[in-house]
Coordinates of C-alpha atoms in Angstrom, one line a residue:
X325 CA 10.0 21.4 28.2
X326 CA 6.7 22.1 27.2
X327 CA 3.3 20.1 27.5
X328 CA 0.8 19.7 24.5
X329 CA -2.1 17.2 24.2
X330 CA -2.7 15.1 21.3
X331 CA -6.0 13.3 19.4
X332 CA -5.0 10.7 17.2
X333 CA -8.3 9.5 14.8
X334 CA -9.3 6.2 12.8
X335 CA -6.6 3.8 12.1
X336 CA -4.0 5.9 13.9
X337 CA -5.0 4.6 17.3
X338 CA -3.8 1.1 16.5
X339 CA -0.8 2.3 17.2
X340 CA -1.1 3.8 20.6
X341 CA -1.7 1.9 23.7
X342 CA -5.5 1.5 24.7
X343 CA -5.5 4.2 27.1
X344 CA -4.9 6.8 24.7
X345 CA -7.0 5.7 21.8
X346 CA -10.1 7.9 20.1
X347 CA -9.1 10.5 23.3
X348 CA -7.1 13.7 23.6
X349 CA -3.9 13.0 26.3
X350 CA -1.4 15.4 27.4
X351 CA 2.3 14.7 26.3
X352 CA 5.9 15.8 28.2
X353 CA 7.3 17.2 24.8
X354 CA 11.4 17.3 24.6
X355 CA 13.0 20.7 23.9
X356 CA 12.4 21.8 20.4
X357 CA 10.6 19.5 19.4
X358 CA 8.5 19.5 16.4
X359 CA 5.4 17.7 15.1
X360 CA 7.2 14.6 13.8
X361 CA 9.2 14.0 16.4
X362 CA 6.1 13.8 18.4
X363 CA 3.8 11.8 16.4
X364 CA 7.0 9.2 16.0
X365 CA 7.7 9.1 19.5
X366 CA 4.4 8.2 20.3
X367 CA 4.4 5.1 18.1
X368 CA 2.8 6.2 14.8
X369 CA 4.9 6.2 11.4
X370 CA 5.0 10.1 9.4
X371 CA 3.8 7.5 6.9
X372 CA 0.3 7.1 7.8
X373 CA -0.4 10.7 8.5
X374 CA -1.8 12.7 6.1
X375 CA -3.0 16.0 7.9
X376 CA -1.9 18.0 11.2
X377 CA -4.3 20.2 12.6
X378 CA -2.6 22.7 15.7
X379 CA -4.9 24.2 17.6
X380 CA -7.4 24.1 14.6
X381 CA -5.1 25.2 11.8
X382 CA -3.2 22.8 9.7
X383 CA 0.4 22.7 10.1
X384 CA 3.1 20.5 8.6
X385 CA 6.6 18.2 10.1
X386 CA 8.6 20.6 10.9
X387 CA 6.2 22.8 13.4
X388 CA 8.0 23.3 16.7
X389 CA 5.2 22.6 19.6
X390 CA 4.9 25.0 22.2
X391 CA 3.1 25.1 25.6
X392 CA -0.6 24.3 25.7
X393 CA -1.0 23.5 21.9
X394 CA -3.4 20.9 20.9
X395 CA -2.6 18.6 18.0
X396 CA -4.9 16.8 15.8
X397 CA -3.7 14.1 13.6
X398 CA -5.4 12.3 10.8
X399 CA -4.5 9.9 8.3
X400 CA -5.3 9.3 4.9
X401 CA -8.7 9.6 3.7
X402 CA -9.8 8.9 0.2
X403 CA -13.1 10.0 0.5
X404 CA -11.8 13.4 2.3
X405 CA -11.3 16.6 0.1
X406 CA -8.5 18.5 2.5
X407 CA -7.0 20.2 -1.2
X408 CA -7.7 23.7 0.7
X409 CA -5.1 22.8 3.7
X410 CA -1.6 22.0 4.4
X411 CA -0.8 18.3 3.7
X412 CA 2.1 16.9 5.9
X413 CA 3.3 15.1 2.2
X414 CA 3.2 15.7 -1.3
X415 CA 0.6 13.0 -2.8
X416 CA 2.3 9.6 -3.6
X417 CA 2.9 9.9 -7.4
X418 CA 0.2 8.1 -10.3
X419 CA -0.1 5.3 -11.4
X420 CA 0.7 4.0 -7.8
X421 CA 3.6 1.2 -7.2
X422 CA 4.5 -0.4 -4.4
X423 CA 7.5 -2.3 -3.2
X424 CA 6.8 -5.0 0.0
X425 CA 8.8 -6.6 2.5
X426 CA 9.7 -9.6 3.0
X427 CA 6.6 -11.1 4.8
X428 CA 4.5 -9.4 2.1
X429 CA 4.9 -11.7 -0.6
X430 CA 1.3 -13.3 -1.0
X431 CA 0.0 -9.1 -0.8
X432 CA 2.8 -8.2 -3.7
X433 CA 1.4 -11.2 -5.5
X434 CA -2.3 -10.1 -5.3
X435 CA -1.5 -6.7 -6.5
X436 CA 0.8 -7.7 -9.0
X437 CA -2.4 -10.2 -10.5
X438 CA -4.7 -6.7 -10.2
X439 CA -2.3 -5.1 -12.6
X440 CA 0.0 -2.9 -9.9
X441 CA 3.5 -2.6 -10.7
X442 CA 4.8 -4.2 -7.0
X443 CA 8.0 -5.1 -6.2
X444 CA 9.1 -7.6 -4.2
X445 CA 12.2 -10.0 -2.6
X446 CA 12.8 -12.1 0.0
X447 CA 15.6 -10.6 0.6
X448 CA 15.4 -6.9 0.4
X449 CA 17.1 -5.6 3.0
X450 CA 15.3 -2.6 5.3
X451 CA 18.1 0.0 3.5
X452 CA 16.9 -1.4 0.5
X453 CA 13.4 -1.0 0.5
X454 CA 13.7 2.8 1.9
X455 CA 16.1 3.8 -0.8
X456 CA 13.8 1.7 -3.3
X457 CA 10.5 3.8 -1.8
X458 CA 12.4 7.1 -2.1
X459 CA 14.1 6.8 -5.4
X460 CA 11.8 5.6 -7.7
X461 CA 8.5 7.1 -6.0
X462 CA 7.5 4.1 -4.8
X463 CA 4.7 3.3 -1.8
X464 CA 6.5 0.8 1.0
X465 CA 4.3 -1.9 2.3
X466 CA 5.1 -3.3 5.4
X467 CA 4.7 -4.9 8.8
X468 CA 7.8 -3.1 10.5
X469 CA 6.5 -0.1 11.6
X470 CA 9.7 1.1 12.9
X471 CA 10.9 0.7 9.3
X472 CA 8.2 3.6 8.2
X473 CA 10.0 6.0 10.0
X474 CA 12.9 6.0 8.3
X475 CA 13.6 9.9 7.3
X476 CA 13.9 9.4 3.8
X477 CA 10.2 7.4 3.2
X478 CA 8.0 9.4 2.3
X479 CA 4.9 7.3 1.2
X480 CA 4.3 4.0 2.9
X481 CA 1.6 1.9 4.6
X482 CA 1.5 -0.2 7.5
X483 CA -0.2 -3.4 6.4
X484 CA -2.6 -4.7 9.7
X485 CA -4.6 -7.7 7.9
X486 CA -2.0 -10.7 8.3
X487 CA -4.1 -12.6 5.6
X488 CA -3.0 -11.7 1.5
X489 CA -6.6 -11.7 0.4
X490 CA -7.4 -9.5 3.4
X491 CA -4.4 -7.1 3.3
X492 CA -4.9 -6.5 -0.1
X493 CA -8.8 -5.4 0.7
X494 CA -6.7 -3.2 3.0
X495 CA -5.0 -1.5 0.6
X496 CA -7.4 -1.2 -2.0
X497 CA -9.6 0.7 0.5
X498 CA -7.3 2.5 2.1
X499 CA -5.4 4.1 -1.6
X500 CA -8.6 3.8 -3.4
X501 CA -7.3 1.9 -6.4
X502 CA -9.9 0.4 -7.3
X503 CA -10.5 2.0 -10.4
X504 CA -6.8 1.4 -11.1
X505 CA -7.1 -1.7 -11.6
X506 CA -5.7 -3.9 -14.9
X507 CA -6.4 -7.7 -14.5
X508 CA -4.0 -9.9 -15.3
X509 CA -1.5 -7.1 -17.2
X510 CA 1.8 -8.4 -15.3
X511 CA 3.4 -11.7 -14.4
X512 CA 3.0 -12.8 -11.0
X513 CA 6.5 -13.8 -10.6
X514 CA 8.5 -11.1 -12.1
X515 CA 6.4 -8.1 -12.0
X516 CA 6.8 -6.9 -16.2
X517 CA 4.1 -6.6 -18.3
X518 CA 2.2 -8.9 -20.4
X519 CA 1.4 -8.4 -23.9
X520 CA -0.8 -10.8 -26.4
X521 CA 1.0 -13.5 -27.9
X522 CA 0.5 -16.0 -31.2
X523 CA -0.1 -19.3 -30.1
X524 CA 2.1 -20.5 -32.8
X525 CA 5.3 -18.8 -31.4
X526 CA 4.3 -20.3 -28.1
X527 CA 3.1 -23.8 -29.2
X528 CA 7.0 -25.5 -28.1
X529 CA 6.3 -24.2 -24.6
X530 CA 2.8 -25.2 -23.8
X531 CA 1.7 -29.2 -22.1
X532 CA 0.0 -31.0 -24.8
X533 CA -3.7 -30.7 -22.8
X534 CA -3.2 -26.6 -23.3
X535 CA -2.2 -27.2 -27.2
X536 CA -5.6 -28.3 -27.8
X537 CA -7.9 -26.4 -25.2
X538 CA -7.0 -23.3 -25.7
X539 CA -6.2 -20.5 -28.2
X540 CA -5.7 -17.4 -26.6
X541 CA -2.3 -16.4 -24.7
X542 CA 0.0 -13.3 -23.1
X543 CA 3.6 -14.0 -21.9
X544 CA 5.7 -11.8 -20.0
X545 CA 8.1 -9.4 -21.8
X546 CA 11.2 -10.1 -19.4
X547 CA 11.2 -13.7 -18.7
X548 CA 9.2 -15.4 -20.7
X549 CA 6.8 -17.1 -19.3
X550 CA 3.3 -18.2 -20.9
X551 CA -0.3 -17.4 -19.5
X552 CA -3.8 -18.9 -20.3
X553 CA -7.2 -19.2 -19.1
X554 CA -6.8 -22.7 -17.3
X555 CA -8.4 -23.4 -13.8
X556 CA -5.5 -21.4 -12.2
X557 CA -6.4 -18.5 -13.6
X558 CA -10.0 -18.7 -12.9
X559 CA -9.3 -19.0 -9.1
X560 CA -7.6 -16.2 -9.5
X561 CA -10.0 -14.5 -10.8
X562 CA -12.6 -15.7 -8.5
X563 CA -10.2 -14.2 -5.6
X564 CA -9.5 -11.0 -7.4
X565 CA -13.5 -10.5 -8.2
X566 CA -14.2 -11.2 -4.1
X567 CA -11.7 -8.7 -2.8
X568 CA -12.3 -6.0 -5.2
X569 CA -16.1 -5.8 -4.0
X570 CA -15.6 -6.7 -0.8
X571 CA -13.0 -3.2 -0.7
X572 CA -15.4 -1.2 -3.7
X573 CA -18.1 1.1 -2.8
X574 CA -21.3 -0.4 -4.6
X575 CA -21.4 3.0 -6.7
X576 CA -17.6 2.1 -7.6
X577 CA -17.5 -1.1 -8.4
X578 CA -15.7 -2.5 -11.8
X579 CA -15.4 -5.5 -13.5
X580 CA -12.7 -8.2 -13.5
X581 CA -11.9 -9.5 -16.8
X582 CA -8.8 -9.3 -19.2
X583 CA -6.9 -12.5 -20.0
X584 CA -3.7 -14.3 -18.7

């Protein structure tokens, strides 16, 4: 058995208990054990880590830790350039899509109304969601962060905010999409795209009020349903426009337009 002593930094300490946060602590390390194992036994999901420094130089997963080492762990920075050392994961794959869990629903919502290709069910089950994550590239959103360390995830975040408006801020910051964003591009309830639409091939589907006050429309290219400009749409818009600045450098910030 060897002993090594850890630093977790930023957001990582919210997973340790208070009397190891923003300080180096020595760890009782099992036989053979590597960097993963380490970083998961302490609480924190591979997930969140982007970078491992060893004594100063940066190492990957599969390091075996031996006596006396010193191990620095970081998570994702968007702001931080680290191209010139080892990351722990390949970088999740552009454009970036998500699928949530089940207590995710209002977050999949919001990012599905910003234009994000998100998946989500209310009854995915945790098998489901890794194999979704893994095989189609995918970024898991979640709560559980026991289900962030399942081996074969390789890109996920653990949600904190418990509010949708806030947890999307979250993730905005954290995966710097805000320049990814498409307003109003997919349908809120099924995920697909929208695409412009005649208001004459929609006229049979629309409450008489909408027939005469408006003229411009999308619908959603797998199930159908019709989108406008009404008061619903401007909330949303109103709630998309607050959480985009609130999570966008002033230097960064874009505009929310586009139609639904």
């Amino acid at each position: 058995m060897v002993t090594a002593a850890f630093r977790f930094y930023a957001e990582l300490n919210d997973f340790l208990p208070p009397d190891r946060r923003r300080r180096e602590f020595a760890v009782a390390c099992a036989e053979a054990a590597t960097t993963k194992h380490m970083i998961e036994a302490l609480g924190v999901p591979h997930t969140e880590v982007e970078l491992i420094l060893v004594n100063g130089v940066s190492a990957g997963f599969d390091l075996l830790l031996r006596e006396g080492d010193r191990v620095a762990v970081y998570p994702h920075f968007a702001a931080l350039d680290v191209t010139s050392l080892q990351r722990v994961r390949a970088e999740a794959p552009h454009p970036r899509r998500f699928v949530a869990d089940a207590h995710l629903s209002g977050l999949a919502r919001l990012l599905r109304m910003a234009g994000f290709d998100a998946l989500y069910r209310n009854d995915f089950h945790d098998r489901e969601l890794a194999a979704i994550a893994s095989d189609e590239g995918r970024i898991l959103l979640t709560r559980d962060r026991d289900l962030l360390k399942h081996r074969g995830i390789t890109h996920g975040c653990y949600v904190h905010a418990l509010q949708p408006s806030l947890q999307f801020t979250e993730i905005v910051r954290r995966l710097d999409l805000a320049a990814d964003v498409r307003p109003f591009s997919r349908c809120l309830e099924c995920n697909a795209t929208l695409q412009s639409v005649d208001k004459h091939d929609v006229l049979d589907r629309l409450p008489p009020a909408v027939r005469t006050q408006h003229e411009h429309f999308t619908t959603c290219v797998a199930c159908g349903r019709v989108y406008w400009a009404g008061s619903h749409w401007k909330r949303m818009q109103a709630l998309l426009a607050a959480t985009l600045d609130d999570a966008t450098p002033d230097e960064a910030k874009v505009s929310v337009g586009g139609t639904a």
